[in-house]
Short mmCIF file of C-alpha atoms in Angstrom, two decimals:
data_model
loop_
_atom_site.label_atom_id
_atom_site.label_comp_id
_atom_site.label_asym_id
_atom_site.label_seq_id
_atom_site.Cartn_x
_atom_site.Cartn_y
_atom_site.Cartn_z
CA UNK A 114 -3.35 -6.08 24.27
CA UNK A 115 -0.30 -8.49 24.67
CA UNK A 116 -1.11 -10.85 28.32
CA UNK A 117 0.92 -13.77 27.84
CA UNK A 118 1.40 -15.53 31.15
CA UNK A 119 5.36 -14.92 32.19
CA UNK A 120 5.73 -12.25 29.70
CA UNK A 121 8.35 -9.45 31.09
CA UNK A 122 6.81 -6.41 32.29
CA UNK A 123 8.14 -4.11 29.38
CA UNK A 124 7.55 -6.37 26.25
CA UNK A 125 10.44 -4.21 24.27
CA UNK A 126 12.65 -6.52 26.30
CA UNK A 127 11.18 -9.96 24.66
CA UNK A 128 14.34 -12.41 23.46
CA UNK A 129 12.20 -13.23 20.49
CA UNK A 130 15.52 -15.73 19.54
CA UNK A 131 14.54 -17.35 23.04
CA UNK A 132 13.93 -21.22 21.95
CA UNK A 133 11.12 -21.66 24.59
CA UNK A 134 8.64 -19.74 22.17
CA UNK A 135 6.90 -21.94 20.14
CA UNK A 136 7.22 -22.46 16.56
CA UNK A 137 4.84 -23.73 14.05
CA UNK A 138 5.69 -27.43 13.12
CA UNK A 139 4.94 -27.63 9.39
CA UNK A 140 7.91 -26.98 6.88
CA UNK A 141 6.98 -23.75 4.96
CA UNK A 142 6.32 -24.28 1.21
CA UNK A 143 8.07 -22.21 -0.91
CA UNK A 144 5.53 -20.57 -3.82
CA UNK A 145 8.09 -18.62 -6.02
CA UNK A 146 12.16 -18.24 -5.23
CA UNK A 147 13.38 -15.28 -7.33
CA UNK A 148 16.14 -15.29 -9.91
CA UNK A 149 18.59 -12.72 -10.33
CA UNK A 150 18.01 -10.23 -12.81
CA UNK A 151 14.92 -11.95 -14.09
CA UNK A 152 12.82 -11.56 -10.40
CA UNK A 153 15.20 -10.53 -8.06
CA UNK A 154 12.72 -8.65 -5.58
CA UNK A 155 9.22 -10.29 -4.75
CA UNK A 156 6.69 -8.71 -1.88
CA UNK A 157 3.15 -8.01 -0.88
CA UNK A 158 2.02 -11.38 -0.97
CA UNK A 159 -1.61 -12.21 -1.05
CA UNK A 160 -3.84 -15.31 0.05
CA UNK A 161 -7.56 -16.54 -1.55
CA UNK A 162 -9.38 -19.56 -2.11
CA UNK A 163 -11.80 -19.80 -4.82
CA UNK A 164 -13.22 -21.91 -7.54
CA UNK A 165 -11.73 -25.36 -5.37
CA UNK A 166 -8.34 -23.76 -5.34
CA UNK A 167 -5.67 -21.85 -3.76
CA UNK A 168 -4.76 -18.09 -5.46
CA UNK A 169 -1.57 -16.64 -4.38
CA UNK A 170 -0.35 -13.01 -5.60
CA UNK A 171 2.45 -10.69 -5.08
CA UNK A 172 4.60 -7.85 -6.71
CA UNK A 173 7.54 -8.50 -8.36
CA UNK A 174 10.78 -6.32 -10.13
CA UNK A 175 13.64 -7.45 -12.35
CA UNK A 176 16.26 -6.03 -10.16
CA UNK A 177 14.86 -3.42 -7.19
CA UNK A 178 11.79 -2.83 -5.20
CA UNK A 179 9.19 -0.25 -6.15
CA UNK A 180 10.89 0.95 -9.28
CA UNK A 181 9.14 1.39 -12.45
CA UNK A 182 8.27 -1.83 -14.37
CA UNK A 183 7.27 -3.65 -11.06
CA UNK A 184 4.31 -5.78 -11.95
CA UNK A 185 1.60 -8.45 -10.31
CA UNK A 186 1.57 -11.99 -10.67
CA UNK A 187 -0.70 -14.86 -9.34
CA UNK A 188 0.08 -18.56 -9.08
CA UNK A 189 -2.21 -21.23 -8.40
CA UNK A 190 -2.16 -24.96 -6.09
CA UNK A 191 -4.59 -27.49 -5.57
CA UNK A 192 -3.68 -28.61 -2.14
CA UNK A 193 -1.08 -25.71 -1.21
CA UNK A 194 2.05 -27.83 -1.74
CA UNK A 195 2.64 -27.77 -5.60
CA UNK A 196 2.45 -24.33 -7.14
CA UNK A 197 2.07 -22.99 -10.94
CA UNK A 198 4.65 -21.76 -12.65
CA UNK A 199 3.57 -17.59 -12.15
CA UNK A 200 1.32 -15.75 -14.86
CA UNK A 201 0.22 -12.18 -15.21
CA UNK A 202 -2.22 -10.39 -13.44
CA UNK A 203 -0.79 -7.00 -14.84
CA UNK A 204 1.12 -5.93 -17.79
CA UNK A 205 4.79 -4.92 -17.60
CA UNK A 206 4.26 -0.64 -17.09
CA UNK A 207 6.68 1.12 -18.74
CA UNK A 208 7.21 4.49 -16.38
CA UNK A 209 4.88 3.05 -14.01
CA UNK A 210 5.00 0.58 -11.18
CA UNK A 211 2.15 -2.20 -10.23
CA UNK A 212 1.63 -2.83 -6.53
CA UNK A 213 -0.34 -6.27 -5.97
CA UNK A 214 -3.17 -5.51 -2.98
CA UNK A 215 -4.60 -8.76 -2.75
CA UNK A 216 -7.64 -10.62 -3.97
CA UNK A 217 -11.29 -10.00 -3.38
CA UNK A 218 -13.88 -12.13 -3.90
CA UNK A 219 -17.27 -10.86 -5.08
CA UNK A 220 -20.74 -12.00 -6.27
CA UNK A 221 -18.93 -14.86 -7.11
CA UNK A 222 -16.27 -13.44 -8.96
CA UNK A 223 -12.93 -13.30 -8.29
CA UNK A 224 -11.08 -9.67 -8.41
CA UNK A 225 -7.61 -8.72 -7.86
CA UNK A 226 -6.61 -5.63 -6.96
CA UNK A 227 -3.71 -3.48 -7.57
CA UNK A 228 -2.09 0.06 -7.15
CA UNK A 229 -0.95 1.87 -10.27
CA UNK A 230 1.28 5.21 -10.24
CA UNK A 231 4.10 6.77 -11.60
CA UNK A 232 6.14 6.93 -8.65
CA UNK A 233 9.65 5.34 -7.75
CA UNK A 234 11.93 5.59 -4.72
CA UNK A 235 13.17 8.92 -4.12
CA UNK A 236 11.61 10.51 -7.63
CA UNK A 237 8.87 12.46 -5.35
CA UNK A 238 7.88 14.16 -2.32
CA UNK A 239 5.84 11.57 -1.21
CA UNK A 240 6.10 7.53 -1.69
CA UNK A 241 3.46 7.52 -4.64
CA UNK A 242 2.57 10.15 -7.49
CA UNK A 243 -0.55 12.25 -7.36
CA UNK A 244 -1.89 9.70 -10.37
CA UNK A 245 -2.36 6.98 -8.12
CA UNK A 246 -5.08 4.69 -8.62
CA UNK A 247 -6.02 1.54 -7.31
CA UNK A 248 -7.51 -0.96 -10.16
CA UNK A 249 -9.10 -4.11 -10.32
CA UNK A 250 -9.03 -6.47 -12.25
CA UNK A 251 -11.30 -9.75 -13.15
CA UNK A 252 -10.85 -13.64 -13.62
CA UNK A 253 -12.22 -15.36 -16.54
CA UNK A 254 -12.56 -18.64 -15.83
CA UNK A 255 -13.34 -19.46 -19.50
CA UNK A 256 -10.42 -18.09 -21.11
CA UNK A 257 -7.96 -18.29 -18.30
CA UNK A 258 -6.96 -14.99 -18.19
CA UNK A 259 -7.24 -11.66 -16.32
CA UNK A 260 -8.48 -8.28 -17.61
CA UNK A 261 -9.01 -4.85 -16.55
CA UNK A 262 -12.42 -4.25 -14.53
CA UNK A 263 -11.66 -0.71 -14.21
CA UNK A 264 -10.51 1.78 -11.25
CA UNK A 265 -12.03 0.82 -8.22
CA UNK A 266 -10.63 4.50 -6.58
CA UNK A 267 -8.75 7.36 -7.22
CA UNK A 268 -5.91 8.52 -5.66
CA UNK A 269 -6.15 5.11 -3.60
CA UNK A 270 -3.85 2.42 -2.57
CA UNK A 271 -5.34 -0.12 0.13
CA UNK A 272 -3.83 -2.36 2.41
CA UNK A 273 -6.06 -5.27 2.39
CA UNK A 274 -8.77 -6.60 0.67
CA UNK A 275 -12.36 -5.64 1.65
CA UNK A 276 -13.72 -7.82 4.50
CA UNK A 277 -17.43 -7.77 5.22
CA UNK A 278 -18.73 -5.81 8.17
CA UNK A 279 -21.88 -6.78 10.00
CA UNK A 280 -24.09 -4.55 7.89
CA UNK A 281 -22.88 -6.06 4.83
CA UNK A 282 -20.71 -3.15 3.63
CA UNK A 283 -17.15 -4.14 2.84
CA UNK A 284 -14.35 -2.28 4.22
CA UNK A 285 -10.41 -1.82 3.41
CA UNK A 286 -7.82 0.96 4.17
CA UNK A 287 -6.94 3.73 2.28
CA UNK A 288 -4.04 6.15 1.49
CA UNK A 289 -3.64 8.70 -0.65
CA UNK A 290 -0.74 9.39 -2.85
CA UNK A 291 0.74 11.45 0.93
CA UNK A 292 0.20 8.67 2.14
CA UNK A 293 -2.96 10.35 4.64
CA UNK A 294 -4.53 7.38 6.26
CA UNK A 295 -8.67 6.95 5.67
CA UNK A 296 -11.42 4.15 5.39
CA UNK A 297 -13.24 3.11 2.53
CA UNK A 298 -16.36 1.61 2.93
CA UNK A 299 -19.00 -0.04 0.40
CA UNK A 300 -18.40 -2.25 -2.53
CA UNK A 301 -21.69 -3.02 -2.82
CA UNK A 302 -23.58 -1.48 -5.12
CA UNK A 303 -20.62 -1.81 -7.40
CA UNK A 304 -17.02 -2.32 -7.30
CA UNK A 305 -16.43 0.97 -7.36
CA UNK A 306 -18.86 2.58 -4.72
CA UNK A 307 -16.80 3.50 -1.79
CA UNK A 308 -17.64 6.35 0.96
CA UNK A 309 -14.45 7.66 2.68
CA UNK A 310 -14.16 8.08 6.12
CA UNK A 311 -11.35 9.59 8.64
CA UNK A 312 -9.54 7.60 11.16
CA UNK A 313 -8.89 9.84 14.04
CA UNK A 314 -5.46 11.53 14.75
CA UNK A 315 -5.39 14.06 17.61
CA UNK A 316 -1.30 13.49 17.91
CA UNK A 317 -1.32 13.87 13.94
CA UNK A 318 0.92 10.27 14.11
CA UNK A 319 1.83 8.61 10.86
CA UNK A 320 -0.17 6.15 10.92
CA UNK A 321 -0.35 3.48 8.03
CA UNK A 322 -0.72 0.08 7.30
CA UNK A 323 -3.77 -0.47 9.35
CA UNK A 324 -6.09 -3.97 9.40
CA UNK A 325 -9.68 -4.59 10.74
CA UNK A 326 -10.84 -7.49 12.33
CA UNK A 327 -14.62 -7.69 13.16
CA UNK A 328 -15.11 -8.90 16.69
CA UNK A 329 -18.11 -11.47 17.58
CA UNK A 330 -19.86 -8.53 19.58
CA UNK A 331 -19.94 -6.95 16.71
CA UNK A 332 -17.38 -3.99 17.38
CA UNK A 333 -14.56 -3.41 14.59
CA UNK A 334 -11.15 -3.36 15.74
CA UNK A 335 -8.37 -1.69 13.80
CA UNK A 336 -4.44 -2.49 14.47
CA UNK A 337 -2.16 -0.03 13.34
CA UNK A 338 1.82 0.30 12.40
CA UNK A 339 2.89 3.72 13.57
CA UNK A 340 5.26 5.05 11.39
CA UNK A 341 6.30 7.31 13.78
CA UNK A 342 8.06 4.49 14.97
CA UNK A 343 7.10 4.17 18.66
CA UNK A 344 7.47 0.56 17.85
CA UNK A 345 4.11 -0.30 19.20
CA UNK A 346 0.73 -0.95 17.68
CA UNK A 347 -1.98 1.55 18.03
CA UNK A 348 -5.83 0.19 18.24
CA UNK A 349 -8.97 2.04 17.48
CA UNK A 350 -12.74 0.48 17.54
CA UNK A 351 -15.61 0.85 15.98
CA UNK A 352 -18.47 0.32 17.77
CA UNK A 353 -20.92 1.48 15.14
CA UNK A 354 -20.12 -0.90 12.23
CA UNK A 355 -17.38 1.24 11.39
CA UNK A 356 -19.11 4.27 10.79
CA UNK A 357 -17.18 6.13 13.97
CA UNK A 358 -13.83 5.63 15.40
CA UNK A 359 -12.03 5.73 18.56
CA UNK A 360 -8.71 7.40 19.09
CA UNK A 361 -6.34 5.26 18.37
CA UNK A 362 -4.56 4.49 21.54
CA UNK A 363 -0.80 2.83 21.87
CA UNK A 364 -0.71 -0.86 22.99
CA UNK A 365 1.46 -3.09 24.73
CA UNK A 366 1.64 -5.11 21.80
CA UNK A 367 5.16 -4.40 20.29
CA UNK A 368 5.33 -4.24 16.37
CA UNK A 369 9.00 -3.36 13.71
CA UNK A 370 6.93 -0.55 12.24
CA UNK A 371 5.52 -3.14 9.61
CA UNK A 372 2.40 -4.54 8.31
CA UNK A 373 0.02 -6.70 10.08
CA UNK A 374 -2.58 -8.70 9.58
CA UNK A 375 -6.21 -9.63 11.17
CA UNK A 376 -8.44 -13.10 11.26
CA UNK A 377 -11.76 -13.89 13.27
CA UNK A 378 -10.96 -18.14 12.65
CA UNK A 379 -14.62 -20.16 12.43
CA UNK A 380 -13.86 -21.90 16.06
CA UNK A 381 -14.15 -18.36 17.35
CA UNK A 382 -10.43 -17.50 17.81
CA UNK A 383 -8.42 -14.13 16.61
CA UNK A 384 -5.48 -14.36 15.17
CA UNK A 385 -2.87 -11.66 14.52
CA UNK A 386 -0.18 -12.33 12.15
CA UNK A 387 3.00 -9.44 12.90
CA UNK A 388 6.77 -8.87 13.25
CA UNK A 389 6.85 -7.98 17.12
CA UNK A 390 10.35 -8.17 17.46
CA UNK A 391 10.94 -3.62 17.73
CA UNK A 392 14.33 -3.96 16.30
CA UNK A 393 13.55 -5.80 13.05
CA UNK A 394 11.02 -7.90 10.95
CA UNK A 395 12.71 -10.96 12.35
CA UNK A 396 10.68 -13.20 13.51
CA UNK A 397 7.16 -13.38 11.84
CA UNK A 398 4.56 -14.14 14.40
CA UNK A 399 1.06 -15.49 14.98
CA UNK A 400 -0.47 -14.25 18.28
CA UNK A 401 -3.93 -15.74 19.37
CA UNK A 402 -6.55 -14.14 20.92
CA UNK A 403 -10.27 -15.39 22.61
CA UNK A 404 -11.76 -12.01 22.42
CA UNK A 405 -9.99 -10.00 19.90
CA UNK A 406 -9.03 -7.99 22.81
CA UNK A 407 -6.16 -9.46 24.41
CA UNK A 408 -3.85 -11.66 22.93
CA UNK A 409 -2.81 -14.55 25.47
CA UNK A 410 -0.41 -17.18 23.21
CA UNK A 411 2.24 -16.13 20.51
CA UNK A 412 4.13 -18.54 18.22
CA UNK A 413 7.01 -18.68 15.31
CA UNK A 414 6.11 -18.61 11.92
CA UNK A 415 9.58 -18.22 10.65
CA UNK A 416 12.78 -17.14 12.26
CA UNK A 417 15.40 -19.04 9.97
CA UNK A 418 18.42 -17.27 9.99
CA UNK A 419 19.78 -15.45 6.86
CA UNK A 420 19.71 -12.51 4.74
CA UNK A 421 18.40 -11.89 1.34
CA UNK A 422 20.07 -14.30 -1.39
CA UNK A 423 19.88 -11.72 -3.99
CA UNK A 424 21.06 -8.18 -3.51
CA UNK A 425 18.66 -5.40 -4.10
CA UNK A 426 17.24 -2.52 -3.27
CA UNK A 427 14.46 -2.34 -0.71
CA UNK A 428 15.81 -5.58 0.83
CA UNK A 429 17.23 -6.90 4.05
CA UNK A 430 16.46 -9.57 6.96
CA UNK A 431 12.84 -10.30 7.19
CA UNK A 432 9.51 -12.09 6.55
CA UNK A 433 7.78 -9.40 5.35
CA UNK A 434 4.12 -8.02 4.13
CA UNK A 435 1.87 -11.56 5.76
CA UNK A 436 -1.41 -12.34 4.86
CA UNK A 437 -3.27 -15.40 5.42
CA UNK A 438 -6.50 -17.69 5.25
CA UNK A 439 -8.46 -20.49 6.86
CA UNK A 440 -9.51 -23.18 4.39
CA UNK A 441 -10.06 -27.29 5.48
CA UNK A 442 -9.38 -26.69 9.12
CA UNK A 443 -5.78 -25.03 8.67
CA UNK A 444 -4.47 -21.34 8.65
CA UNK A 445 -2.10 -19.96 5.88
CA UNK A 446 -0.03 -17.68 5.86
CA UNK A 447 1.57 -16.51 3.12
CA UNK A 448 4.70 -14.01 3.13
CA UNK A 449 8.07 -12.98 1.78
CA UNK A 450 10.87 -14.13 3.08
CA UNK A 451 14.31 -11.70 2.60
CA UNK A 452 12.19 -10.09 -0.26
CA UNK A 453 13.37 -13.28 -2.65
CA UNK A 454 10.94 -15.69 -2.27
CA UNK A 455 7.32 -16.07 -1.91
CA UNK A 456 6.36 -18.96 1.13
CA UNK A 457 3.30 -20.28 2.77
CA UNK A 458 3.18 -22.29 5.70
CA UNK A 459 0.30 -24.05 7.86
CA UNK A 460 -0.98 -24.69 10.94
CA UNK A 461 -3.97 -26.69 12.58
CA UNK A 462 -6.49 -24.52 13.76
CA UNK A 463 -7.03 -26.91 16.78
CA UNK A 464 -2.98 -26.65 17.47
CA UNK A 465 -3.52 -22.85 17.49
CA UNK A 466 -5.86 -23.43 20.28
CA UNK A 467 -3.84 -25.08 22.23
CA UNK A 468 -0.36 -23.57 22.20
CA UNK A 469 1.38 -23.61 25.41
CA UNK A 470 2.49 -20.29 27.08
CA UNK A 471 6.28 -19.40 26.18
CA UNK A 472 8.96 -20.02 27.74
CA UNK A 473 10.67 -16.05 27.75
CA UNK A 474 13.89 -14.85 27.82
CA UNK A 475 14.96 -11.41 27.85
CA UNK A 476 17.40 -9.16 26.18
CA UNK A 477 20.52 -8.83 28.12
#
């Protein structure tokens, strides 16, 4: 999966410091620094364009990560430098916790959608409550404001928003509140018409996390963080439309055990937004791909030194939780950096196409 010319034989070994990598040129903007006490941990950040405007979205916590009372907010920028001051998506849950899971736009509406539970760190057996839910909620463009569409699934929290598949079904991940990985597939006939499917798992892995990316022959390829922390990514395809599955079989592609992300670009090339780096979510990445296959160029999308600015739980080093876009000939990827702040940060799609092989070092 990983064929970058140079690259060392075992790609564990990757100096991802090394300064002969390259690195995206374009300052990052940042969307939303926390404040102590009032936002102190801000994640799962989310990416749309709609109605002749950028939508940006992410969870957020007075003091610690995943504790009751986290909620979802949304900001909005006309060019993607100069962001709103953030507004609600969802209320403030006492004994419950909001988990933004990104935007979806449909039959010209816009949804967001979001996980709702009554699970904390350490409260249960598993990381969310059997009450989980995954909701969605609607735009009004008339009186500014978002409401409650209604439950899109039960006993659901996805990992991306839908994307179209060739037959015109959407798809998205799904885990239940154990956290058991499956597919959901339809969100057609109405928002909340989903078939489930299994993902295969002969080793019985923990898998998680996963992201599609439809190919241009049609096949569906699905990259997944193993949390059974082999440190690589796992692929499976769907040659079917995503009706079937292959075994998911490890890659060379080495991944933190974190979240990545998946982009067919309108000039034909892949893109896969990850932490490679096995030893932590420093740096973020954007690898490039002609085939969706094999992944021949990798650059920087952020590597600046530092820790978190605010102390908290559920934080440490990293640019965590990416998602991104095209939109007027650019890519964007949006992310949290330490857990603090919100950030975006662009590239030319024709500089993606042309980024020179690294430069590697190795670990010593």
């Amino acid at each position: 999966m990983l064929a970058i010319p140079g690259q060392p034989a075992d790609p564990h070994t990757i100096a991802w410091g090394s300064p002969g990598i390259p690195h995206l040129q374009e300052p990052p903007v940042t969307i939303f620094a926390g404040v102590k006490d009032e936002s102190t941990y801000n994640n799962h950040a989310y990416l749309e364009f709609f109605d002749g405007k950028f939508w940006a979205m992410w969870s957020t916590h007075p003091t610690n990560g995943n504790f009751h009372g986290m909620t979802v907010v949304y900001s909005t920028s006309v060019d993607g430098t100069k962001w709103s001051a953030p507004g609600p998506i969802t209320t403030i849950p006492a004994g419950k916790r909001y988990v933004a899971r990104g935007f979806w736009s449909r039959n010209g509406k816009l949804l967001a959608l979001a996980s709702f539970d009554s699970g904390q760190p350490k409260s249960q057996k598993y990381w969310a409550a059997p009450d989980l839910e995954l909701q969605a909620f609607e735009w009004n463009p008339k009186t500014a404001k978002w409401s409650l569409l209604g439950v899109a699934y039960k006993d659901a929290i996805n990992n991306f928003p839908p994307k179209k598949l060739p037959g015109g079904q959407w798809m998205m991940a799904r885990r239940d509140y154990q956290f058991r990985l499956t597919l959901m597939t339809g969100g057609v006939a109405g928002f909340d018409r989903w078939a489930i499917s299994e993902v295969p798992n002969p080793e019985d892995r923990s898998f998680n996390e996963p992201d599609v990316v439809v190919r241009a022959d049609g096949s569906v390829a699905m990259h997944i963080r193993d949390n059974s922390r082999s440190k690589w990514l796992y692929r499976s395809v769907s040659k079917d439309g995503g009706l079937t599955w292959s075994v998911p079989e490890q890659t060379n592609f080495p991944d933190a055990t974190s979240k990545n992300f998946n982009l067919r670009l309108s000039n034909g090339l892949y893109v896969l937004v990850s932490n490679p780096s096995p030893n932590s979510r420093v740096p973020l990445t954007v690898g490039t791909s002609r085939d969706g296959a094999t992944y021949d160029r990798i650059a920087i999308v952020d590597d600046t030194p530092g820790g978190p600015r605010i102390p908290g739980v559920d934080k440490g080093p990293g640019y965590t939780y990416p998602h991104a876009i095209e939109h007027g000939g650019y890519l964007y990827v949006i992310y949290s950096r330490h857990r603090d702040d919100i950030v975006v940060r662009r590239v030319k799609i024709g500089d993606l196409a042309k980024l020179p092989a690294p430069s590697w070092g190795m670990k010593q």
